[in-house]
Short mmCIF file of C-alpha atoms in Angstrom, two decimals:
data_model
loop_
_atom_site.label_atom_id
_atom_site.label_comp_id
_atom_site.label_asym_id
_atom_site.label_seq_id
_atom_site.Cartn_x
_atom_site.Cartn_y
_atom_site.Cartn_z
CA MET A 1185 -7.89 21.10 21.89
CA LYS A 1186 -11.42 21.03 20.66
CA ILE A 1187 -9.78 19.23 17.88
CA ALA A 1188 -7.90 16.77 19.21
CA ILE A 1189 -10.39 15.86 21.31
CA ARG A 1190 -12.70 14.89 18.54
CA LEU A 1191 -9.48 12.83 16.93
CA GLY A 1192 -9.37 11.30 19.75
CA ARG A 1193 -12.97 9.89 19.92
CA ALA A 1194 -12.36 9.17 16.12
CA GLU A 1195 -9.55 7.09 17.01
CA VAL A 1196 -11.16 5.13 19.52
CA ARG A 1197 -14.36 4.47 17.00
CA LYS A 1198 -11.97 3.45 14.94
CA LEU A 1199 -9.96 0.76 17.11
CA PHE A 1200 -13.31 -0.25 18.24
CA THR A 1201 -15.12 -0.86 15.31
CA THR A 1202 -13.04 -3.68 13.64
CA LYS A 1203 -12.62 -7.22 14.98
CA ALA A 1204 -8.51 -7.08 15.56
CA LEU A 1205 -9.10 -5.58 18.77
CA PRO A 1206 -11.77 -7.32 20.50
CA VAL A 1207 -10.02 -10.80 19.09
CA SER A 1208 -7.06 -9.40 20.66
CA PHE A 1209 -8.18 -8.46 23.66
CA ALA A 1210 -10.04 -11.96 24.07
CA VAL A 1211 -6.78 -14.00 23.45
CA ALA A 1212 -5.03 -11.65 26.05
CA ILE A 1213 -7.64 -12.53 28.48
CA VAL A 1214 -7.91 -16.28 27.82
CA LEU A 1215 -3.63 -16.14 28.09
CA ALA A 1216 -3.79 -14.42 31.21
CA ILE A 1217 -6.22 -16.51 33.16
CA GLY A 1218 -5.10 -19.54 31.45
CA SER A 1219 -1.13 -19.10 32.83
CA VAL A 1220 -2.21 -18.74 36.16
CA LEU A 1221 -4.17 -21.80 36.25
CA ILE A 1222 -1.34 -23.69 34.28
CA ASP A 1223 1.20 -22.12 36.88
CA ALA A 1224 -0.67 -23.25 39.66
CA ILE A 1225 -0.97 -27.16 38.27
CA VAL A 1226 2.77 -27.06 37.45
CA ALA A 1227 4.15 -25.43 40.44
CA GLY A 1228 6.77 -27.11 42.82
CA LYS A 1229 6.87 -29.98 39.85
CA SER A 1230 10.07 -30.51 37.65
CA GLY A 1231 12.16 -28.01 39.55
CA THR A 1232 9.43 -25.01 39.68
CA PRO A 1233 9.01 -22.75 42.26
CA ARG A 1234 6.42 -24.36 45.06
CA LEU A 1235 2.88 -22.77 44.82
CA GLY A 1236 2.64 -19.52 46.90
CA THR A 1237 6.36 -18.56 46.99
CA ALA A 1238 7.33 -15.07 46.19
CA ALA A 1239 8.92 -16.87 42.91
CA ASP A 1240 6.35 -18.50 42.24
CA VAL A 1241 3.77 -15.38 42.65
CA TYR A 1242 6.03 -13.27 40.54
CA GLN A 1243 6.04 -16.26 37.84
CA MET A 1244 2.43 -15.98 37.57
CA LEU A 1245 2.41 -12.31 37.56
CA LYS A 1246 4.36 -11.87 34.69
CA PHE A 1247 1.37 -10.76 32.25
CA ALA A 1248 3.73 -8.01 30.78
CA ALA A 1249 4.71 -10.79 28.14
CA ILE A 1250 0.97 -11.01 27.11
CA THR A 1251 0.07 -7.40 27.48
CA CYS A 1252 3.43 -6.18 25.74
CA VAL A 1253 3.47 -8.54 22.69
CA VAL A 1254 -0.64 -7.65 22.27
CA MET A 1255 -0.27 -4.02 22.63
CA LEU A 1256 2.72 -3.86 20.00
CA ILE A 1257 0.27 -5.67 17.76
CA VAL A 1258 -2.39 -3.11 18.19
CA GLY A 1259 -0.41 -0.26 17.55
CA ILE A 1260 0.66 -1.61 14.34
CA LEU A 1261 -2.54 -2.65 13.07
CA ALA A 1262 -3.89 0.92 14.31
CA ALA A 1263 -1.11 2.73 12.56
CA GLY A 1264 -0.05 0.26 9.60
CA GLY A 1265 -3.74 -0.42 8.91
CA GLU A 1266 -4.23 3.40 8.33
CA PHE A 1267 -1.99 2.59 5.31
CA ARG A 1268 -2.89 -0.55 4.03
CA HIS A 1269 -6.71 -0.09 3.87
CA ARG A 1270 -5.76 3.61 2.97
CA THR A 1271 -8.11 5.06 5.47
CA ILE A 1272 -5.06 7.18 5.89
CA ILE A 1273 -6.72 9.67 2.99
CA PRO A 1274 -9.79 10.12 4.65
CA THR A 1275 -8.23 10.52 7.74
CA VAL A 1276 -5.96 13.39 6.76
CA LEU A 1277 -8.57 14.73 4.18
CA ALA A 1278 -11.04 15.30 7.45
CA THR A 1279 -7.89 16.87 9.62
CA PRO A 1280 -5.04 17.71 7.09
CA ARG A 1281 -2.98 18.48 10.65
CA ARG A 1282 -1.28 15.12 10.29
CA ALA A 1283 1.39 16.15 12.88
CA MET A 1284 -1.65 16.46 15.36
CA VAL A 1285 -3.41 13.27 13.69
CA PHE A 1286 -0.42 11.04 14.49
CA ALA A 1287 0.36 13.00 18.36
CA VAL A 1288 -3.39 11.99 18.85
CA LYS A 1289 -3.28 8.33 17.64
CA VAL A 1290 -0.30 7.76 19.99
CA VAL A 1291 -1.73 9.21 23.02
CA VAL A 1292 -5.26 6.78 22.38
CA VAL A 1293 -3.14 3.71 21.84
CA ALA A 1294 -0.67 4.15 24.43
CA GLY A 1295 -3.73 4.88 26.71
CA LEU A 1296 -5.76 1.57 25.54
CA GLY A 1297 -2.40 -0.05 26.17
CA ALA A 1298 -2.18 1.49 30.05
CA ALA A 1299 -6.08 0.78 30.76
CA PHE A 1300 -6.07 -2.69 29.06
CA SER A 1301 -2.95 -3.76 30.73
CA ALA A 1302 -4.26 -2.54 33.97
CA ALA A 1303 -7.56 -4.56 33.36
CA ILE A 1304 -5.57 -7.76 32.19
CA PHE A 1305 -3.52 -7.57 35.61
CA GLY A 1306 -5.99 -6.88 37.70
CA LEU A 1307 -7.76 -10.01 36.22
CA GLY A 1308 -4.78 -12.01 36.62
CA LEU A 1309 -4.08 -10.99 39.94
CA GLY A 1310 -7.45 -11.45 40.94
CA THR A 1311 -7.47 -15.09 39.27
CA THR A 1312 -4.08 -15.66 40.81
CA VAL A 1313 -5.62 -15.00 44.66
CA VAL A 1314 -8.54 -17.15 44.22
CA THR A 1315 -6.50 -19.78 43.05
CA LEU A 1316 -3.81 -19.40 45.72
CA ALA A 1317 -6.70 -19.32 48.44
CA ALA A 1318 -8.29 -22.43 46.93
CA HIS A 1319 -4.73 -23.92 48.37
CA GLY A 1320 -5.09 -22.30 51.59
CA ILE A 1321 -2.63 -19.21 50.60
CA HIS A 1322 -3.84 -16.20 52.01
CA HIS A 1323 -0.96 -13.75 51.11
CA LEU A 1324 0.90 -11.91 48.15
CA PRO A 1325 4.62 -11.01 48.49
CA ALA A 1326 5.92 -7.43 48.55
CA GLY A 1327 6.30 -5.90 45.17
CA VAL A 1328 3.53 -6.34 43.74
CA GLY A 1329 2.08 -2.70 43.06
CA GLY A 1330 5.60 -2.19 41.34
CA LEU A 1331 4.78 -5.17 38.98
CA TYR A 1332 1.98 -3.77 38.03
CA ALA A 1333 3.25 -0.38 37.59
CA GLY A 1334 5.75 -1.89 35.45
CA THR A 1335 3.29 -3.99 33.53
CA VAL A 1336 1.03 -0.86 32.56
CA ILE A 1337 4.08 1.08 31.55
CA SER A 1338 5.44 -1.12 29.20
CA SER A 1339 2.61 -2.14 27.84
CA ALA A 1340 1.95 1.73 27.05
CA CYS A 1341 5.57 1.88 25.83
CA PHE A 1342 4.97 -1.14 23.53
CA ALA A 1343 2.17 0.41 22.36
CA MET A 1344 3.55 3.46 21.16
CA ILE A 1345 6.50 1.16 19.45
CA GLY A 1346 4.00 -0.75 17.66
CA VAL A 1347 2.54 2.78 16.30
CA ALA A 1348 5.65 4.02 15.04
CA LEU A 1349 6.72 0.91 13.76
CA GLY A 1350 3.26 0.43 11.55
CA ALA A 1351 3.94 4.04 10.38
CA LEU A 1352 7.29 3.47 9.28
CA THR A 1353 6.92 0.72 7.62
CA ARG A 1354 3.09 0.85 6.19
CA ASN A 1355 2.87 -2.72 5.61
CA THR A 1356 1.11 -4.49 9.08
CA ILE A 1357 1.96 -8.11 8.33
CA ALA A 1358 5.78 -7.53 7.83
CA ALA A 1359 5.74 -5.24 11.01
CA ILE A 1360 3.82 -7.63 12.75
CA VAL A 1361 5.95 -10.55 12.10
CA VAL A 1362 9.39 -8.71 12.28
CA ALA A 1363 8.41 -7.15 15.47
CA ILE A 1364 7.38 -10.72 17.04
CA ALA A 1365 10.26 -12.10 15.89
CA TRP A 1366 12.39 -9.48 17.28
CA VAL A 1367 10.67 -9.75 20.71
CA LEU A 1368 10.07 -13.71 21.01
CA PHE A 1369 13.36 -15.06 19.37
CA ILE A 1370 16.56 -12.75 18.72
CA GLU A 1371 16.15 -10.87 21.79
CA GLN A 1372 14.90 -13.58 24.59
CA VAL A 1373 16.46 -16.63 23.03
CA ILE A 1374 19.57 -15.18 20.92
CA LEU A 1375 21.13 -11.98 22.36
CA GLN A 1376 19.81 -13.04 25.66
CA ALA A 1377 22.12 -15.90 25.10
CA VAL A 1378 24.94 -14.56 23.44
CA ALA A 1379 24.69 -11.03 24.78
CA PRO A 1380 22.99 -10.43 28.13
CA ASP A 1381 24.80 -7.35 28.70
CA ILE A 1382 23.61 -5.54 25.49
CA GLU A 1383 20.28 -7.39 25.47
CA LYS A 1384 19.25 -5.71 28.85
CA TRP A 1385 19.27 -1.92 27.34
CA LEU A 1386 17.26 -3.22 24.36
CA PRO A 1387 13.41 -2.72 24.53
CA THR A 1388 12.32 -6.11 25.37
CA GLY A 1389 15.49 -6.40 27.85
CA ALA A 1390 14.16 -2.97 29.08
CA ALA A 1391 10.62 -4.38 29.71
CA ILE A 1392 11.78 -7.39 31.26
CA GLY A 1393 13.82 -5.45 33.46
CA LEU A 1394 10.75 -3.46 34.40
CA THR A 1395 8.46 -6.07 35.06
CA SER A 1396 10.54 -8.87 37.03
CA ALA A 1397 10.97 -9.45 40.52
CA PRO A 1398 12.97 -7.01 42.43
CA GLY A 1399 16.64 -8.13 42.56
CA THR A 1400 16.07 -10.99 40.11
CA GLY A 1401 18.62 -11.94 37.31
CA HIS A 1402 20.80 -9.65 35.61
CA PHE A 1403 18.16 -6.83 34.03
CA LEU A 1404 18.15 -3.40 34.36
CA PRO A 1405 16.79 -1.89 37.66
CA PRO A 1406 12.88 -1.15 37.37
CA VAL A 1407 13.45 2.96 37.56
CA VAL A 1408 16.31 2.74 34.69
CA ALA A 1409 14.45 -0.06 32.58
CA GLY A 1410 11.30 2.43 32.64
CA VAL A 1411 13.51 5.24 30.86
CA VAL A 1412 15.10 3.25 28.47
CA LEU A 1413 11.86 1.27 27.05
CA THR A 1414 10.37 4.94 27.34
CA ALA A 1415 13.14 6.42 25.44
CA TYR A 1416 12.95 3.93 22.70
CA ALA A 1417 9.27 4.46 22.02
CA ILE A 1418 9.86 8.41 22.07
CA ALA A 1419 12.69 7.92 19.33
CA LEU A 1420 10.94 5.75 17.49
CA LEU A 1421 7.60 7.56 17.47
CA ALA A 1422 9.61 11.18 16.56
CA VAL A 1423 10.98 9.39 13.69
CA ALA A 1424 7.91 7.59 12.57
CA SER A 1425 6.45 11.64 13.22
CA ARG A 1426 8.45 13.22 10.83
CA THR A 1427 8.23 10.83 8.01
CA THR A 1428 4.80 10.37 8.50
CA ILE A 1429 4.24 14.04 8.08
CA ARG A 1430 6.31 14.81 5.19
CA ARG A 1431 5.64 11.62 2.76
CA ASP A 1432 3.34 12.17 0.02
CA LEU A 1433 -0.11 10.11 0.25
CA ALA A 1434 -0.40 7.81 -2.62
CA MET B 29 -18.81 30.52 -4.33
CA SER B 30 -15.62 29.06 -4.10
CA THR B 31 -13.11 28.74 -6.89
CA ILE B 32 -9.87 26.29 -7.67
CA ARG B 33 -6.85 27.77 -8.41
CA PHE B 34 -3.87 26.19 -9.95
CA ARG B 35 -0.39 28.56 -11.03
CA LYS B 36 2.47 26.98 -12.27
CA LEU B 37 2.20 24.12 -10.40
CA THR B 38 4.79 21.37 -11.09
CA LYS B 39 5.19 17.90 -9.15
CA ARG B 40 8.48 15.53 -10.10
CA TYR B 41 9.22 12.74 -8.95
CA GLY B 42 12.81 12.23 -9.23
CA PRO B 43 13.61 12.65 -13.02
CA ILE B 44 9.88 12.38 -13.89
CA VAL B 45 7.41 15.11 -14.39
CA ALA B 46 4.43 14.27 -13.45
CA ILE B 47 2.95 17.84 -13.55
CA ASP B 48 4.40 20.25 -15.86
CA ASP B 49 3.62 24.21 -15.19
CA LEU B 50 0.07 23.44 -14.84
CA SER B 51 -1.92 26.72 -14.85
CA PHE B 52 -5.99 26.97 -14.90
CA ASP B 53 -9.02 27.62 -12.99
CA VAL B 54 -12.13 25.76 -11.87
CA ARG B 55 -15.37 28.10 -11.69
CA PRO B 56 -18.49 27.60 -9.29
CA GLY B 57 -22.04 26.56 -10.62
CA LYS B 58 -20.08 24.87 -13.35
CA VAL B 59 -19.41 21.20 -13.91
CA THR B 60 -15.33 21.03 -14.90
CA GLY B 61 -14.32 18.03 -16.41
CA PHE B 62 -10.76 17.02 -15.86
CA LEU B 63 -9.58 14.75 -18.77
CA GLY B 64 -6.92 12.90 -20.08
CA PRO B 65 -5.43 9.45 -20.56
CA ASN B 66 -4.17 7.48 -17.74
CA GLY B 67 -0.75 8.12 -16.49
CA SER B 68 -1.50 12.18 -17.54
CA GLY B 69 -1.01 13.50 -14.05
CA LYS B 70 -4.72 14.12 -13.36
CA THR B 71 -4.81 11.96 -10.03
CA THR B 72 -1.39 13.79 -8.74
CA THR B 73 -2.68 17.35 -9.82
CA LEU B 74 -6.07 16.12 -7.38
CA ARG B 75 -3.98 15.01 -4.61
CA VAL B 76 -1.82 18.17 -4.65
CA LEU B 77 -4.69 20.05 -4.44
CA LEU B 78 -6.12 18.13 -1.48
CA GLY B 79 -2.45 18.04 0.46
CA LEU B 80 -1.91 14.83 -0.10
CA ALA B 81 1.25 15.53 -1.80
CA ALA B 82 3.67 18.44 -1.60
CA PRO B 83 4.01 20.37 -4.85
CA SER B 84 7.94 20.84 -6.43
CA SER B 85 6.85 24.39 -7.16
CA GLY B 86 3.70 26.21 -7.83
CA THR B 87 0.25 26.38 -6.23
CA ALA B 88 -2.95 24.76 -6.18
CA THR B 89 -5.59 26.76 -4.16
CA ILE B 90 -9.21 26.69 -3.29
CA ASP B 91 -10.25 30.10 -2.63
CA GLY B 92 -6.79 31.37 -2.17
CA LEU B 93 -5.44 29.25 0.42
CA ALA B 94 -3.92 25.35 0.46
CA TYR B 95 -6.17 22.80 1.53
CA ARG B 96 -3.77 22.20 4.63
CA GLN B 97 -4.69 26.06 5.28
CA LEU B 98 -8.35 25.52 5.12
CA PRO B 99 -10.33 25.97 8.06
CA ASP B 100 -12.50 23.06 8.82
CA PRO B 101 -11.82 21.49 5.15
CA VAL B 102 -14.55 18.87 5.59
CA ARG B 103 -17.24 21.81 5.31
CA ARG B 104 -15.37 23.33 2.59
CA VAL B 105 -14.26 20.62 0.33
CA GLY B 106 -15.41 17.01 -0.64
CA ALA B 107 -13.57 14.45 -2.46
CA ALA B 108 -13.88 11.13 -3.42
CA LEU B 109 -10.78 10.13 -4.85
CA ASP B 110 -11.08 6.40 -4.98
CA SER B 111 -13.24 3.76 -3.85
CA SER B 112 -10.38 1.39 -1.54
CA THR B 113 -10.17 3.78 1.47
CA PHE B 114 -11.94 1.76 3.57
CA HIS B 115 -11.21 -0.78 6.54
CA PRO B 116 -13.24 -4.04 4.97
CA GLY B 117 -14.16 -5.13 8.40
CA ARG B 118 -15.96 -1.86 9.01
CA SER B 119 -19.46 -0.68 8.21
CA ALA B 120 -20.11 1.80 5.78
CA ALA B 121 -22.14 3.87 8.73
CA GLN B 122 -18.86 3.59 11.10
CA HIS B 123 -16.46 4.48 8.51
CA LEU B 124 -18.60 7.91 7.88
CA ARG B 125 -19.20 8.11 11.79
CA VAL B 126 -14.93 8.02 12.08
CA VAL B 127 -15.01 11.08 9.72
CA ALA B 128 -18.19 12.65 11.16
CA THR B 129 -16.80 12.40 15.07
CA ALA B 130 -13.34 13.56 14.00
CA THR B 131 -14.70 16.56 11.97
CA GLY B 132 -17.90 17.64 14.63
CA LEU B 133 -20.17 16.82 12.04
CA PRO B 134 -23.88 15.63 13.56
CA PRO B 135 -24.34 11.94 13.47
CA ARG B 136 -27.50 12.61 11.72
CA ARG B 137 -25.35 13.93 8.72
CA VAL B 138 -24.48 10.01 8.16
CA ASP B 139 -27.66 8.86 7.52
CA GLU B 140 -28.53 11.70 5.57
CA VAL B 141 -25.62 11.11 2.95
CA LEU B 142 -26.40 7.42 2.91
CA GLY B 143 -29.63 7.72 2.35
CA LEU B 144 -28.57 10.28 -0.57
CA VAL B 145 -26.11 7.79 -2.25
CA GLY B 146 -28.61 4.90 -2.17
CA LEU B 147 -27.12 2.87 0.72
CA SER B 148 -29.39 3.28 3.56
CA ASP B 149 -30.03 -0.57 3.28
CA SER B 150 -26.60 -1.57 3.46
CA ALA B 151 -25.52 0.79 6.13
CA GLY B 152 -24.70 -1.54 8.55
CA ARG B 153 -22.98 -4.25 6.36
CA ALA B 154 -18.76 -4.61 6.39
CA VAL B 155 -17.48 -2.51 3.28
CA GLY B 156 -15.48 -5.54 2.52
CA GLY B 157 -18.51 -7.06 1.02
CA PHE B 158 -19.64 -4.15 -1.12
CA SER B 159 -19.36 -4.45 -4.70
CA LEU B 160 -16.91 -1.62 -6.68
CA GLY B 161 -20.42 0.42 -7.44
CA MET B 162 -21.42 0.50 -3.77
CA ARG B 163 -18.15 1.47 -2.82
CA GLN B 164 -17.99 4.34 -5.31
CA ARG B 165 -21.29 5.81 -3.64
CA LEU B 166 -19.67 5.32 -0.42
CA SER B 167 -16.81 7.62 -1.30
CA LEU B 168 -19.46 9.83 -2.78
CA ALA B 169 -21.09 9.85 0.50
CA GLY B 170 -18.07 10.67 2.16
CA ALA B 171 -17.22 13.46 -0.20
CA LEU B 172 -20.71 15.07 0.70
CA LEU B 173 -20.74 14.55 4.19
CA GLY B 174 -19.60 18.22 5.00
CA ASP B 175 -22.28 19.61 2.71
CA PRO B 176 -19.16 20.90 1.11
CA GLU B 177 -19.29 24.19 -1.80
CA VAL B 178 -16.74 22.49 -3.85
CA LEU B 179 -16.56 18.95 -4.70
CA ILE B 180 -13.71 16.48 -6.15
CA PHE B 181 -14.06 13.25 -7.73
CA ASP B 182 -11.64 11.41 -9.49
CA GLU B 183 -13.05 8.97 -11.61
CA PRO B 184 -16.46 8.54 -10.46
CA LEU B 185 -17.82 6.26 -12.98
CA ASN B 186 -15.38 3.62 -12.66
CA GLY B 187 -17.19 0.33 -12.36
CA LEU B 188 -20.30 1.95 -12.07
CA ASP B 189 -23.97 0.15 -13.77
CA PRO B 190 -25.48 2.31 -16.26
CA ASP B 191 -28.38 3.08 -13.77
CA GLY B 192 -25.23 4.40 -11.25
CA ILE B 193 -23.77 6.63 -14.28
CA ARG B 194 -26.79 7.81 -14.87
CA TRP B 195 -27.71 8.57 -11.32
CA ILE B 196 -23.86 10.34 -11.01
CA ARG B 197 -24.32 12.54 -13.88
CA GLY B 198 -28.07 14.02 -12.54
CA LEU B 199 -26.00 14.34 -8.77
CA LEU B 200 -23.26 16.24 -10.62
CA ARG B 201 -25.50 18.71 -12.57
CA SER B 202 -27.55 19.18 -9.27
CA LEU B 203 -24.53 19.87 -7.39
CA ALA B 204 -23.37 22.32 -9.91
CA GLY B 205 -26.90 23.90 -10.24
CA GLU B 206 -26.78 25.15 -6.16
CA ASN B 207 -23.50 27.09 -7.46
CA ARG B 208 -21.08 24.16 -5.99
CA THR B 209 -17.78 24.11 -8.11
CA VAL B 210 -17.67 20.41 -9.24
CA PHE B 211 -14.25 18.80 -10.30
CA VAL B 212 -14.78 15.48 -12.17
CA SER B 213 -11.81 13.57 -13.34
CA SER B 214 -11.75 11.01 -16.33
CA HIS B 215 -10.32 9.42 -19.06
CA LEU B 216 -12.99 9.47 -21.29
CA LEU B 217 -14.40 12.83 -22.72
CA THR B 218 -17.32 10.57 -23.84
CA GLU B 219 -18.00 9.52 -20.57
CA VAL B 220 -18.34 13.04 -19.17
CA ALA B 221 -19.65 14.93 -22.45
CA GLN B 222 -23.18 14.48 -21.32
CA THR B 223 -22.43 16.31 -17.71
CA VAL B 224 -19.57 18.60 -17.77
CA ASP B 225 -19.78 22.41 -18.49
CA ASP B 226 -15.82 23.28 -18.83
CA VAL B 227 -13.10 21.17 -20.01
CA VAL B 228 -9.63 20.75 -19.14
CA VAL B 229 -7.24 18.21 -20.62
CA LEU B 230 -4.12 17.12 -19.71
CA SER B 231 -1.77 15.48 -21.54
CA ARG B 232 1.86 13.78 -20.01
CA GLY B 233 1.02 16.58 -17.28
CA ARG B 234 1.08 19.36 -19.68
CA LEU B 235 -2.36 21.33 -20.03
CA VAL B 236 -3.66 21.07 -23.61
CA ALA B 237 -7.06 22.43 -23.76
CA GLU B 238 -8.95 24.74 -21.31
CA THR B 239 -12.29 25.76 -22.49
CA THR B 240 -15.82 25.06 -22.52
CA LEU B 241 -17.20 21.82 -23.73
CA SER B 242 -19.24 23.65 -26.63
CA GLU B 243 -16.60 25.42 -27.24
CA LEU B 244 -14.83 22.47 -27.86
CA VAL B 245 -17.41 21.02 -30.05
CA GLU B 246 -17.66 24.28 -32.25
CA ARG B 247 -13.56 24.74 -32.79
CA THR B 248 -13.56 21.31 -33.98
CA SER B 249 -17.12 20.88 -35.81
CA VAL B 250 -17.15 20.90 -39.59
CA VAL B 251 -20.06 22.69 -42.02
CA ARG B 252 -20.64 21.30 -45.10
CA VAL B 253 -22.50 22.86 -47.98
CA ARG B 254 -23.64 21.35 -51.26
CA THR B 255 -23.75 24.25 -54.07
CA THR B 256 -24.31 24.23 -57.51
CA ASP B 257 -20.58 26.12 -57.75
CA ALA B 258 -18.48 24.86 -55.21
CA PRO B 259 -14.76 26.12 -56.48
CA ARG B 260 -16.64 29.58 -56.40
CA LEU B 261 -18.28 29.07 -52.98
CA LEU B 262 -14.57 28.14 -52.09
CA ASP B 263 -13.35 31.61 -53.10
CA VAL B 264 -15.85 33.25 -51.41
CA LEU B 265 -15.58 31.83 -48.21
CA ALA B 266 -11.99 31.88 -48.13
CA ALA B 267 -12.12 35.46 -48.39
CA ALA B 268 -14.44 35.84 -45.72
CA GLY B 269 -11.47 34.40 -43.67
CA VAL B 270 -12.96 30.71 -43.17
CA GLN B 271 -11.10 27.81 -43.23
CA VAL B 272 -12.59 25.65 -46.21
CA ARG B 273 -11.61 22.76 -48.64
CA LEU B 274 -13.18 21.08 -51.45
CA ILE B 275 -14.52 18.01 -50.77
CA ASP B 276 -15.94 17.26 -54.56
CA GLY B 277 -17.55 19.31 -57.70
CA SER B 278 -20.44 20.67 -55.48
CA THR B 279 -19.47 20.11 -51.82
CA VAL B 280 -17.34 22.77 -49.83
CA GLU B 281 -16.31 21.76 -45.63
CA GLY B 282 -15.95 24.79 -43.57
CA ARG B 283 -14.15 25.02 -40.57
CA HIS B 284 -14.04 27.20 -37.50
CA ALA B 285 -17.07 28.91 -38.53
CA SER B 286 -20.94 28.68 -37.88
CA ALA B 287 -23.78 27.42 -40.26
CA GLU B 288 -24.92 31.08 -40.31
CA VAL B 289 -21.95 32.43 -41.28
CA ILE B 290 -21.27 30.16 -44.11
CA GLY B 291 -24.97 29.83 -45.57
CA LEU B 292 -25.24 34.08 -45.23
CA ALA B 293 -21.83 34.41 -47.26
CA ALA B 294 -23.53 32.16 -50.06
CA ALA B 295 -26.30 34.02 -50.00
CA GLU B 296 -24.82 37.31 -50.71
CA ALA B 297 -22.68 35.63 -53.45
CA GLY B 298 -25.81 34.84 -54.78
CA LEU B 299 -24.76 30.89 -54.52
CA PRO B 300 -27.97 28.75 -53.99
CA ILE B 301 -27.66 26.14 -50.91
CA LEU B 302 -28.35 22.95 -51.79
CA GLU B 303 -27.75 21.07 -48.62
CA LEU B 304 -26.33 22.72 -45.41
CA SER B 305 -25.42 20.88 -42.74
CA ARG B 306 -22.94 21.02 -39.43
CA GLN B 307 -21.50 17.47 -38.53
CA ASP B 308 -19.95 17.59 -34.90
CA ALA B 309 -16.63 15.85 -34.44
CA ASP B 310 -16.59 12.47 -32.83
CA LEU B 311 -15.68 13.53 -29.09
CA GLU B 312 -13.10 10.46 -28.43
CA SER B 313 -11.36 11.32 -31.92
CA LEU B 314 -10.86 14.84 -30.70
CA PHE B 315 -9.97 14.03 -27.30
CA PHE B 316 -7.42 11.97 -28.90
CA ASP B 317 -6.07 14.35 -31.63
CA LEU B 318 -5.88 16.98 -28.51
CA VAL B 319 -4.19 14.13 -26.53
CA HIS B 320 -1.82 12.82 -29.23
CA GLN B 321 -0.46 16.49 -30.66
CA ASN B 322 1.04 16.89 -27.40
CA GLN B 323 2.70 13.56 -26.97
CA GLU B 324 3.79 14.14 -30.42
CA ILE B 325 5.19 17.57 -29.63
CA ALA B 326 6.90 15.56 -26.20
CA ALA B 327 8.26 13.16 -28.33
#
């Protein structure tokens, strides 16, 4: 346990001593606040829901779209970066128990994903409340708590998926490009249009189900979606863990 | 006092045999040079020793334990494998602090080793801006972090300027002087000849020599004697078991024998010695001879 705690502190130090994390978080903060403000401007225009309606507030609170993508990238950089910059060598020389190194990295990055998404949601929610209040609206629809929990869970899962992809590919650029293309284009544009009944069972579809307003769309119910997304994360981590532990390091 | 031990170590990558049935020891209190041309299997051997690669068969141990089995390995073994295992955006101090944090070493140790390798002034700079020599020094700092008994350096002189080479030679000697086990790889014998006590030579993954540097030099040095009757001295030395050849009518060359043995044999035969000199083999030629002998056998 003592070794795991030391490893955890080392992983946190790794994450916070390069520019990737602060830059990612800064971008996420700007996007979260900016999306709320833009939504407030366009609400009620061109067929969009009127400001302050349940549909509008749920649209404003879709921060999971930001936090999941950011944590996917952070996860890929945290694991893949070790191979890209070959820092995996001093890491496993210091702690030859590779399974523990990998497990601690997963826990730290997933924990960071949860904390980060909770903070972004809180910040975005605060911005939403202030924005609505400025327009004389002083209430929120039911289900915001569920959306909050869904955002935190899906972000933590995407962080874990990122770690798995980074460890499996060992190429951060390729992994980020493929993962973003999959999430934003293949699933949400192609598969959602062509095969929505399949797409809802895929990782992004499950994340959308977990972070959507109750009873909207054709997505999985939040609990089922949460289980499916967690299962994807665990399965990918299991494969990545096995290869990371057994692989010769050059 | 820690001993590194290789026993029948073999590493294959598909049909390629990178290390072939390697057995030798690395003793404490000595600097052992691990020599061989590029691609001879030195780095693979070190990676297997450090648990970074799994052996196909055989063992590589430190005090009888595989690296992965060592309790608190950073305090037992320090390794500097190459100079490109740093995140370019992380500072030198932060890189070492990550390792110190993971292994429970005190933060002050980071400052100490940075001072030891002469990087105190650059501690806060991102490693991406470091020269190759500075990266080599940072690698060494990482190896020294846990103040270990066993030190393993892979080509530590690569990219260093003359001052840096001199500094590392002094460091290696002082570490061995503290009775630590120092194992240093190089593809040039001349590069480490001033530093090493023992020599292990590898060629195409096979051990071709395991000896002390002085024995290696002695074994390959020749003694030339000029006398009044070289053919007779040739017979005298041959009878004494010395490997000899006639250079010209007045000069004989003896191999695998000291100047003392040859001089006494000549004196007992009543032959005047006009000149007697030992000629050490050119180390680089010797190294190539060793390596190429094995390559010819393999071919």
